[in-house]
């Protein structure tokens, strides 16, 4: 009975993937693309947050981190996000064998490739973040934290869709997607917390590292479910694999933390070395004063 | 065995609806009425929040957004809420075939139409919001945020009742009600957050858009379970339908966000165009000063 | 098979109660006692919060709400709590047929009346609140919000114990205890929030009303599981009963809210009428000034 | 069928433990070591928090609690944490019969001792707290609350790993580990709250007492699953044992609270008695002034 069910499920999943990808390879790319996107955006957010924080600490925003530069960067980020979202939405619809904007297949009397429409919806909400970016910098009356709200919004929607994405699949398939939902949900919560508690650099770095984790976990899912070297997929009903992927998830996170830490060290060193050339004497004085004040606050 | 259970369930649900509605159409109206209510109240909250925010930003509350006007609007909202709640409570009790305030049917030895009593209870708690509105504006010693507390209260009670509303129904029926519970719970959490963090316009707009989503989702439930054109209901045990309703829910939310955004643009334009006629020179100066201050804060 | 299981369960529960109470009546009292305790403490907390708030608003603490009086009331509350906890702990141990401090029955090779020990543990943690009360008023170095922390602590422990209290019972029995856990957990969360956000009268009143709800729900459980008039217990496997108890829970809450509201009106009237005799002219002036300031803040 | 499954499980668990420990005793030590670690660190955190708080209250940090001393203590804590984490990681890998850094056993075609790797990962994240300690005191530009963030991070990772640690074990085994996950999760939440709300001594003491609870619960798990006196393990499928362990958990917590309270009394007495010798007259005056101010704030 259970074996029958299992066999049926495998047939189902083959049928499902059969629509979209003629080769197994295709599905790996389907996970690698969002993975790369989140890795890039995570690195960018991380660098931006550190840059802002270091510039503010050094009180030397005149040279490197001028306001105008940051404004232009923000609007550029918005345009990039909108562009990526539009590309993703178009790609999901018009790839060979895609839904071509057809939601219901009246001939066969069934829904037409709903998984593609799921991805389409997620891209749309990420596009809204870009729209919020652009609107906030065009109209002065809009509050700036709208961006954070739309970000947490997009992440919550993504988590919601992924949570309902894996009805009737195999145990390991569900497990890796559950971990994905976990990390997306946590990122969304951190983004919402940033919306309430502003200008906390550690929260921003935490969000960046969770975004990096999400990106690398997309790659991991691709490797587990559709090995790109053509080898057979992992055993999807083995408990040992779940045990391994649990710690694998933690290691991904550890690597993300280390990358953020090294990025911090690199950016700080870069800003300081550039500033040293300009005005080496004053900064030393400023720093010692700040250190005093801080340690007083801490006590 | 499973088929028997399923058949029994369908009989149950027919029996349950048989009490109240002689026609299938009736149940659609039963979902359309609260849906319309939440759509209207969502639009009103959204407009009120934007109006308050824009008036405050322009620092020109003298003409449009005078305090007395807002006071009168608030008390009007309270009276309307109480009126709607009383109508709803009376309607649930005294529609033809309703419970007529009889809770227990001693003849048949069973509870009398508990679903009607469920709705009755929810209406009562929404009426309490109206009472809080009225009391806050009569007695000055009451804190104003009592309204937000009663609002989150009513929403939590509604979520709690809906959560226990669907014992022993079909999969899809349960799923659409679970999504309803999700959106009500989120709205309640946002309202509670507003109670703690006051005067945050984005939280108010988020609540408005979630209220709009709740309203339109009531309509969607009506269309799924009781199609008003007389066509047969959707297949309640098909996984594909769940997959579709997942993204459908996201699209409803996207539409709600777009409506709130367009409302914001419209109200802002209205206020500004009216003010421009009055005093066009001063505002330009004020705006540029504000913009400066804000961008400083953001950095 | 299921019927056998059910029959076994009923035997178990009879056996369980057989230890402690020779009559069914006893168990009703076992629920009525904590119910009365929570009703009394809820009413007292509610009155205290309102009194403090009204006195502060009137800025006339000299006469009615002098600091010394409140200090003495707090320490009295602490002593009462310790006394009640000690009585409860002793009662659970030394009632006829109780465990008499014996945890493990070596003769029968099994645990000795663990449900009694459960109640014992809960009373102990409520006693700790009283200890915190007393310590805070003896030693000035202790922060006052320790009381709120110990309160939320005791409530979380109570929720945890009740959550693990009903292994292997009937559906309706589990359901009413789940609702109890829900209300205790919410009260604990509100108390913890009070610990973080101090001096918010509405949070205090919300906690009071939830405490009243808890008290009256204890009575409801007693009436459902052990009807005091000797009639047979409710049908524990009927879905309709769950549907009814859902709204019944909401009605209990509505009554608790109404009681708190009427208490507020009564205490405010009492304080005002007493003050009016003393200094009728000044208050009117003060009030109108305050009202002005408040409405400015709200806008 | 169920008995077969049970027998299989017991064989599995024997096999699992068979890898690592030739004697049953070994596994008790495996729980006692982290237990001792958490007991020591809990006591240390508790003492440090109280010392800081009392010194600040007395405004006499010159003598006992000089800043330099606290700085040196913090860096010492960091080095100790890193040392303990490295020892733990090395121990997990290179004990006789350990994995010796081999993750996958190609001969047998299966993962190599994943439970050991789980523990390895947890130690690594606790090592990161130590690294954060050291970095924060070397580089002045890093915010001090990074330590709290890394602490909550390590605890969340620990909770996550333990949550996925017990697939396919016995009921009681799962239950005691679930309670462990509960206490770790709560400690992580409190640490995250400390990251947001700084310098709240009660939150720090709450975290300390939860850490003590975690330590003593590790010992309890060791006693339940691998009794060190060689007696047979507890009956893992008995509901009564779950009922007992529920209250046992509460008693552990009560003991932890009492230890923290006694520690508070002892440290306060120590600081005061030392100060009294130095400057007995001034403190009395200061204290009474403070008391006045506080009671005003409370009202």
PDB file of C-alpha atoms in Angstrom, chain A residues 34-266:
ATOM      1  CA  UNK A  34      17.028  32.380  -7.611  1.00  0.00           C
ATOM      2  CA  UNK A  35      19.998  31.129  -5.566  1.00  0.00           C
ATOM      3  CA  UNK A  36      22.409  33.383  -7.460  1.00  0.00           C
ATOM      4  CA  UNK A  37      19.953  36.268  -7.196  1.00  0.00           C
ATOM      5  CA  UNK A  38      19.766  35.980  -3.391  1.00  0.00           C
ATOM      6  CA  UNK A  39      23.531  35.531  -3.050  1.00  0.00           C
ATOM      7  CA  UNK A  40      24.145  38.720  -5.033  1.00  0.00           C
ATOM      8  CA  UNK A  41      21.476  40.783  -3.267  1.00  0.00           C
ATOM      9  CA  UNK A  42      22.678  39.475   0.122  1.00  0.00           C
ATOM     10  CA  UNK A  43      26.265  40.519  -0.596  1.00  0.00           C
ATOM     11  CA  UNK A  44      25.093  43.914  -1.843  1.00  0.00           C
ATOM     12  CA  UNK A  45      22.875  44.590   1.222  1.00  0.00           C
ATOM     13  CA  UNK A  46      25.680  43.510   3.503  1.00  0.00           C
ATOM     14  CA  UNK A  47      28.212  45.832   1.806  1.00  0.00           C
ATOM     15  CA  UNK A  48      25.770  48.757   1.780  1.00  0.00           C
ATOM     16  CA  UNK A  49      24.937  48.400   5.480  1.00  0.00           C
ATOM     17  CA  UNK A  50      28.608  48.195   6.488  1.00  0.00           C
ATOM     18  CA  UNK A  51      29.528  51.149   4.296  1.00  0.00           C
ATOM     19  CA  UNK A  52      26.788  53.329   5.788  1.00  0.00           C
ATOM     20  CA  UNK A  53      27.714  52.283   9.337  1.00  0.00           C
ATOM     21  CA  UNK A  54      31.448  52.821   8.927  1.00  0.00           C
ATOM     22  CA  UNK A  55      30.977  56.189   7.201  1.00  0.00           C
ATOM     23  CA  UNK A  56      28.679  57.314   9.996  1.00  0.00           C
ATOM     24  CA  UNK A  57      31.123  56.135  12.676  1.00  0.00           C
ATOM     25  CA  UNK A  58      34.023  57.968  11.021  1.00  0.00           C
ATOM     26  CA  UNK A  59      31.887  61.073  10.566  1.00  0.00           C
ATOM     27  CA  UNK A  60      33.575  61.555   7.230  1.00  0.00           C
ATOM     28  CA  UNK A  61      30.670  61.123   4.852  1.00  0.00           C
ATOM     29  CA  UNK A  62      31.855  64.004   2.693  1.00  0.00           C
ATOM     30  CA  UNK A  63      34.290  61.989   0.603  1.00  0.00           C
ATOM     31  CA  UNK A  64      33.118  58.384   0.241  1.00  0.00           C
ATOM     32  CA  UNK A  65      29.589  58.089   1.489  1.00  0.00           C
ATOM     33  CA  UNK A  66      28.060  61.311   0.335  1.00  0.00           C
ATOM     34  CA  UNK A  67      24.289  61.391   0.612  1.00  0.00           C
ATOM     35  CA  UNK A  68      23.825  61.957  -3.081  1.00  0.00           C
ATOM     36  CA  UNK A  69      25.805  58.794  -3.850  1.00  0.00           C
ATOM     37  CA  UNK A  70      23.670  56.709  -1.484  1.00  0.00           C
ATOM     38  CA  UNK A  71      20.512  58.187  -2.991  1.00  0.00           C
ATOM     39  CA  UNK A  72      21.629  57.241  -6.469  1.00  0.00           C
ATOM     40  CA  UNK A  73      22.599  53.748  -5.271  1.00  0.00           C
ATOM     41  CA  UNK A  74      19.187  53.215  -3.697  1.00  0.00           C
ATOM     42  CA  UNK A  75      17.328  54.229  -6.830  1.00  0.00           C
ATOM     43  CA  UNK A  76      19.656  52.020  -8.888  1.00  0.00           C
ATOM     44  CA  UNK A  77      18.830  49.130  -6.554  1.00  0.00           C
ATOM     45  CA  UNK A  78      15.125  49.800  -7.127  1.00  0.00           C
ATOM     46  CA  UNK A  79      15.473  49.803 -10.912  1.00  0.00           C
ATOM     47  CA  UNK A  80      17.580  46.613 -10.807  1.00  0.00           C
ATOM     48  CA  UNK A  81      14.987  44.865  -8.628  1.00  0.00           C
ATOM     49  CA  UNK A  82      12.153  45.837 -10.953  1.00  0.00           C
ATOM     50  CA  UNK A  83      14.198  44.711 -13.956  1.00  0.00           C
ATOM     51  CA  UNK A  84      15.033  41.351 -12.375  1.00  0.00           C
ATOM     52  CA  UNK A  85      11.422  40.796 -11.323  1.00  0.00           C
ATOM     53  CA  UNK A  86      10.132  41.569 -14.843  1.00  0.00           C
ATOM     54  CA  UNK A  87      12.736  39.251 -16.389  1.00  0.00           C
ATOM     55  CA  UNK A  88      11.807  36.504 -13.944  1.00  0.00           C
ATOM     56  CA  UNK A  89       8.082  36.930 -14.562  1.00  0.00           C
ATOM     57  CA  UNK A  90       8.519  36.901 -18.334  1.00  0.00           C
ATOM     58  CA  UNK A  91      10.900  33.936 -18.121  1.00  0.00           C
ATOM     59  CA  UNK A  92       8.444  31.886 -16.063  1.00  0.00           C
ATOM     60  CA  UNK A  93       5.706  32.526 -18.617  1.00  0.00           C
ATOM     61  CA  UNK A  94       7.443  32.310 -21.975  1.00  0.00           C
ATOM     62  CA  UNK A  95      10.113  29.625 -21.604  1.00  0.00           C
ATOM     63  CA  UNK A  96       9.559  26.778 -24.085  1.00  0.00           C
ATOM     64  CA  UNK A  97       6.760  24.707 -22.610  1.00  0.00           C
ATOM     65  CA  UNK A  98       5.707  27.452 -20.180  1.00  0.00           C
ATOM     66  CA  UNK A  99       2.128  28.542 -19.428  1.00  0.00           C
ATOM     67  CA  UNK A 100       2.141  31.522 -21.878  1.00  0.00           C
ATOM     68  CA  UNK A 101      -0.215  33.486 -19.567  1.00  0.00           C
ATOM     69  CA  UNK A 102      -2.832  30.693 -19.783  1.00  0.00           C
ATOM     70  CA  UNK A 103      -4.124  29.942 -16.288  1.00  0.00           C
ATOM     71  CA  UNK A 104      -6.755  27.264 -16.991  1.00  0.00           C
ATOM     72  CA  UNK A 105      -6.530  24.577 -19.630  1.00  0.00           C
ATOM     73  CA  UNK A 106     -10.135  24.255 -20.795  1.00  0.00           C
ATOM     74  CA  UNK A 107      -9.347  21.314 -23.085  1.00  0.00           C
ATOM     75  CA  UNK A 108      -8.020  19.096 -20.331  1.00  0.00           C
ATOM     76  CA  UNK A 109     -10.252  20.731 -17.689  1.00  0.00           C
ATOM     77  CA  UNK A 110      -7.407  21.433 -15.291  1.00  0.00           C
ATOM     78  CA  UNK A 111      -5.139  24.211 -14.048  1.00  0.00           C
ATOM     79  CA  UNK A 112      -2.213  25.013 -16.323  1.00  0.00           C
ATOM     80  CA  UNK A 113       1.243  24.642 -14.701  1.00  0.00           C
ATOM     81  CA  UNK A 114       0.482  26.156 -11.339  1.00  0.00           C
ATOM     82  CA  UNK A 115       4.091  25.856 -10.106  1.00  0.00           C
ATOM     83  CA  UNK A 116       5.148  28.292 -12.811  1.00  0.00           C
ATOM     84  CA  UNK A 117       2.398  30.675 -11.704  1.00  0.00           C
ATOM     85  CA  UNK A 118       3.649  30.301  -8.107  1.00  0.00           C
ATOM     86  CA  UNK A 119       7.110  31.519  -9.120  1.00  0.00           C
ATOM     87  CA  UNK A 120       5.526  34.280 -11.197  1.00  0.00           C
ATOM     88  CA  UNK A 121       3.663  35.549  -8.107  1.00  0.00           C
ATOM     89  CA  UNK A 122       6.799  35.583  -5.974  1.00  0.00           C
ATOM     90  CA  UNK A 123       8.715  37.575  -8.600  1.00  0.00           C
ATOM     91  CA  UNK A 124       5.864  40.068  -8.717  1.00  0.00           C
ATOM     92  CA  UNK A 125       6.092  40.802  -4.984  1.00  0.00           C
ATOM     93  CA  UNK A 126       9.866  41.239  -5.223  1.00  0.00           C
ATOM     94  CA  UNK A 127       9.205  43.702  -8.027  1.00  0.00           C
ATOM     95  CA  UNK A 128       7.012  45.687  -5.597  1.00  0.00           C
ATOM     96  CA  UNK A 129      10.098  46.279  -3.386  1.00  0.00           C
ATOM     97  CA  UNK A 130      11.765  47.898  -6.387  1.00  0.00           C
ATOM     98  CA  UNK A 131       8.676  50.024  -7.023  1.00  0.00           C
ATOM     99  CA  UNK A 132       8.730  51.134  -3.368  1.00  0.00           C
ATOM    100  CA  UNK A 133      12.417  52.079  -3.752  1.00  0.00           C
ATOM    101  CA  UNK A 134      11.680  54.232  -6.774  1.00  0.00           C
ATOM    102  CA  UNK A 135       8.542  55.860  -5.327  1.00  0.00           C
ATOM    103  CA  UNK A 136      10.274  56.734  -2.047  1.00  0.00           C
ATOM    104  CA  UNK A 137      12.987  58.628  -3.890  1.00  0.00           C
ATOM    105  CA  UNK A 138      10.636  60.427  -6.266  1.00  0.00           C
ATOM    106  CA  UNK A 139       7.994  61.528  -3.744  1.00  0.00           C
ATOM    107  CA  UNK A 140       9.283  63.113  -0.567  1.00  0.00           C
ATOM    108  CA  UNK A 141       6.030  62.642   1.350  1.00  0.00           C
ATOM    109  CA  UNK A 142       6.402  58.852   1.503  1.00  0.00           C
ATOM    110  CA  UNK A 143       8.101  57.492   4.627  1.00  0.00           C
ATOM    111  CA  UNK A 144      11.439  55.784   3.876  1.00  0.00           C
ATOM    112  CA  UNK A 145      10.690  52.681   5.949  1.00  0.00           C
ATOM    113  CA  UNK A 146       8.097  51.728   3.316  1.00  0.00           C
ATOM    114  CA  UNK A 147      10.963  49.863   1.624  1.00  0.00           C
ATOM    115  CA  UNK A 148      11.516  47.633   4.668  1.00  0.00           C
ATOM    116  CA  UNK A 149       7.795  46.974   4.932  1.00  0.00           C
ATOM    117  CA  UNK A 150       7.534  45.919   1.292  1.00  0.00           C
ATOM    118  CA  UNK A 151      10.628  43.760   1.756  1.00  0.00           C
ATOM    119  CA  UNK A 152       9.168  41.906   4.718  1.00  0.00           C
ATOM    120  CA  UNK A 153       5.915  41.688   2.761  1.00  0.00           C
ATOM    121  CA  UNK A 154       7.584  40.046  -0.223  1.00  0.00           C
ATOM    122  CA  UNK A 155       9.423  37.614   2.053  1.00  0.00           C
ATOM    123  CA  UNK A 156       6.257  36.641   3.944  1.00  0.00           C
ATOM    124  CA  UNK A 157       4.433  36.053   0.650  1.00  0.00           C
ATOM    125  CA  UNK A 158       7.379  33.962  -0.581  1.00  0.00           C
ATOM    126  CA  UNK A 159       7.327  31.904   2.630  1.00  0.00           C
ATOM    127  CA  UNK A 160       3.560  31.442   2.317  1.00  0.00           C
ATOM    128  CA  UNK A 161       3.782  30.268  -1.290  1.00  0.00           C
ATOM    129  CA  UNK A 162       6.670  27.876  -0.604  1.00  0.00           C
ATOM    130  CA  UNK A 163       4.803  26.489   2.405  1.00  0.00           C
ATOM    131  CA  UNK A 164       1.955  25.483   0.072  1.00  0.00           C
ATOM    132  CA  UNK A 165       4.311  24.466  -2.721  1.00  0.00           C
ATOM    133  CA  UNK A 166       5.061  20.881  -1.864  1.00  0.00           C
ATOM    134  CA  UNK A 167       1.710  19.143  -1.373  1.00  0.00           C
ATOM    135  CA  UNK A 168       2.093  15.435  -2.022  1.00  0.00           C
ATOM    136  CA  UNK A 169       5.853  15.200  -2.498  1.00  0.00           C
ATOM    137  CA  UNK A 170       8.542  12.999  -0.911  1.00  0.00           C
ATOM    138  CA  UNK A 171       9.798  13.367   2.681  1.00  0.00           C
ATOM    139  CA  UNK A 172      13.245  14.793   1.873  1.00  0.00           C
ATOM    140  CA  UNK A 173      11.829  17.112  -0.796  1.00  0.00           C
ATOM    141  CA  UNK A 174       9.384  18.495   1.761  1.00  0.00           C
ATOM    142  CA  UNK A 175      12.106  18.762   4.413  1.00  0.00           C
ATOM    143  CA  UNK A 176      14.493  20.868   2.306  1.00  0.00           C
ATOM    144  CA  UNK A 177      11.624  23.142   1.312  1.00  0.00           C
ATOM    145  CA  UNK A 178      10.553  23.437   4.956  1.00  0.00           C
ATOM    146  CA  UNK A 179      14.027  24.644   5.846  1.00  0.00           C
ATOM    147  CA  UNK A 180      13.738  27.142   2.991  1.00  0.00           C
ATOM    148  CA  UNK A 181      10.428  28.364   4.411  1.00  0.00           C
ATOM    149  CA  UNK A 182      12.075  28.658   7.847  1.00  0.00           C
ATOM    150  CA  UNK A 183      14.897  30.860   6.608  1.00  0.00           C
ATOM    151  CA  UNK A 184      12.555  33.023   4.480  1.00  0.00           C
ATOM    152  CA  UNK A 185      10.193  33.479   7.428  1.00  0.00           C
ATOM    153  CA  UNK A 186      13.074  34.478   9.724  1.00  0.00           C
ATOM    154  CA  UNK A 187      14.375  36.957   7.126  1.00  0.00           C
ATOM    155  CA  UNK A 188      10.888  38.426   6.859  1.00  0.00           C
ATOM    156  CA  UNK A 189      10.634  38.765  10.642  1.00  0.00           C
ATOM    157  CA  UNK A 190      14.014  40.508  10.816  1.00  0.00           C
ATOM    158  CA  UNK A 191      12.975  42.859   7.999  1.00  0.00           C
ATOM    159  CA  UNK A 192       9.744  43.669   9.869  1.00  0.00           C
ATOM    160  CA  UNK A 193      11.769  44.288  13.045  1.00  0.00           C
ATOM    161  CA  UNK A 194      13.985  46.670  11.063  1.00  0.00           C
ATOM    162  CA  UNK A 195      10.827  48.480  10.004  1.00  0.00           C
ATOM    163  CA  UNK A 196       9.986  49.020  13.706  1.00  0.00           C
ATOM    164  CA  UNK A 197      13.535  49.514  15.088  1.00  0.00           C
ATOM    165  CA  UNK A 198      15.439  51.655  12.596  1.00  0.00           C
ATOM    166  CA  UNK A 199      19.138  52.087  11.932  1.00  0.00           C
ATOM    167  CA  UNK A 200      20.361  48.983  13.764  1.00  0.00           C
ATOM    168  CA  UNK A 201      23.341  47.784  11.763  1.00  0.00           C
ATOM    169  CA  UNK A 202      23.428  44.339  13.384  1.00  0.00           C
ATOM    170  CA  UNK A 203      19.851  43.614  12.336  1.00  0.00           C
ATOM    171  CA  UNK A 204      20.746  44.604   8.775  1.00  0.00           C
ATOM    172  CA  UNK A 205      23.784  42.314   8.791  1.00  0.00           C
ATOM    173  CA  UNK A 206      21.700  39.499  10.250  1.00  0.00           C
ATOM    174  CA  UNK A 207      19.201  39.944   7.428  1.00  0.00           C
ATOM    175  CA  UNK A 208      22.030  39.955   4.886  1.00  0.00           C
ATOM    176  CA  UNK A 209      23.490  36.732   6.252  1.00  0.00           C
ATOM    177  CA  UNK A 210      20.055  35.069   6.251  1.00  0.00           C
ATOM    178  CA  UNK A 211      19.622  36.184   2.632  1.00  0.00           C
ATOM    179  CA  UNK A 212      22.990  34.629   1.772  1.00  0.00           C
ATOM    180  CA  UNK A 213      21.868  31.450   3.544  1.00  0.00           C
ATOM    181  CA  UNK A 214      18.682  31.442   1.466  1.00  0.00           C
ATOM    182  CA  UNK A 215      20.687  31.802  -1.725  1.00  0.00           C
ATOM    183  CA  UNK A 216      23.113  29.011  -0.918  1.00  0.00           C
ATOM    184  CA  UNK A 217      20.264  26.780   0.283  1.00  0.00           C
ATOM    185  CA  UNK A 218      18.581  27.150  -3.122  1.00  0.00           C
ATOM    186  CA  UNK A 219      21.782  25.726  -4.608  1.00  0.00           C
ATOM    187  CA  UNK A 220      21.778  22.919  -2.039  1.00  0.00           C
ATOM    188  CA  UNK A 221      18.189  21.999  -2.975  1.00  0.00           C
ATOM    189  CA  UNK A 222      19.218  21.920  -6.618  1.00  0.00           C
ATOM    190  CA  UNK A 223      22.142  19.596  -5.805  1.00  0.00           C
ATOM    191  CA  UNK A 224      19.980  17.297  -3.677  1.00  0.00           C
ATOM    192  CA  UNK A 225      16.959  16.955  -5.957  1.00  0.00           C
ATOM    193  CA  UNK A 226      18.525  17.363  -9.415  1.00  0.00           C
ATOM    194  CA  UNK A 227      22.267  16.567  -9.241  1.00  0.00           C
ATOM    195  CA  UNK A 228      23.813  18.541 -12.139  1.00  0.00           C
ATOM    196  CA  UNK A 229      26.433  15.894 -12.869  1.00  0.00           C
ATOM    197  CA  UNK A 230      23.697  13.530 -13.979  1.00  0.00           C
ATOM    198  CA  UNK A 231      24.100  11.148 -11.032  1.00  0.00           C
ATOM    199  CA  UNK A 232      20.868   9.760  -9.551  1.00  0.00           C
ATOM    200  CA  UNK A 233      19.037  11.941  -6.991  1.00  0.00           C
ATOM    201  CA  UNK A 234      19.456  11.303  -3.264  1.00  0.00           C
ATOM    202  CA  UNK A 235      17.359   8.690  -1.523  1.00  0.00           C
ATOM    203  CA  UNK A 236      14.293  10.784  -0.663  1.00  0.00           C
ATOM    204  CA  UNK A 237      12.982   8.516   2.095  1.00  0.00           C
ATOM    205  CA  UNK A 238      16.190   8.014   4.110  1.00  0.00           C
ATOM    206  CA  UNK A 239      16.215   9.470   7.639  1.00  0.00           C
ATOM    207  CA  UNK A 240      20.003   9.719   7.610  1.00  0.00           C
ATOM    208  CA  UNK A 241      19.830  12.210   4.755  1.00  0.00           C
ATOM    209  CA  UNK A 242      17.542  14.411   6.852  1.00  0.00           C
ATOM    210  CA  UNK A 243      19.999  14.223   9.725  1.00  0.00           C
ATOM    211  CA  UNK A 244      22.818  15.285   7.402  1.00  0.00           C
ATOM    212  CA  UNK A 245      20.884  18.127   5.769  1.00  0.00           C
ATOM    213  CA  UNK A 246      20.091  19.484   9.244  1.00  0.00           C
ATOM    214  CA  UNK A 247      23.757  20.123   9.981  1.00  0.00           C
ATOM    215  CA  UNK A 248      24.446  21.036   6.363  1.00  0.00           C
ATOM    216  CA  UNK A 249      21.937  23.890   6.825  1.00  0.00           C
ATOM    217  CA  UNK A 250      23.866  25.054   9.914  1.00  0.00           C
ATOM    218  CA  UNK A 251      27.149  24.953   8.002  1.00  0.00           C
ATOM    219  CA  UNK A 252      25.675  27.044   5.203  1.00  0.00           C
ATOM    220  CA  UNK A 253      24.671  29.551   7.867  1.00  0.00           C
ATOM    221  CA  UNK A 254      28.136  29.470   9.437  1.00  0.00           C
ATOM    222  CA  UNK A 255      29.710  30.168   6.039  1.00  0.00           C
ATOM    223  CA  UNK A 256      27.250  33.050   5.478  1.00  0.00           C
ATOM    224  CA  UNK A 257      28.244  34.537   8.859  1.00  0.00           C
ATOM    225  CA  UNK A 258      31.946  34.206   8.039  1.00  0.00           C
ATOM    226  CA  UNK A 259      31.434  35.883   4.633  1.00  0.00           C
ATOM    227  CA  UNK A 260      29.591  38.800   6.281  1.00  0.00           C
ATOM    228  CA  UNK A 261      32.353  39.070   8.894  1.00  0.00           C
ATOM    229  CA  UNK A 262      35.110  39.114   6.276  1.00  0.00           C
ATOM    230  CA  UNK A 263      33.166  41.653   4.225  1.00  0.00           C
ATOM    231  CA  UNK A 264      32.939  43.842   7.325  1.00  0.00           C
ATOM    232  CA  UNK A 265      36.679  43.613   7.910  1.00  0.00           C
ATOM    233  CA  UNK A 266      37.440  44.343   4.247  1.00  0.00           C
TER     234      UNK A 266
END
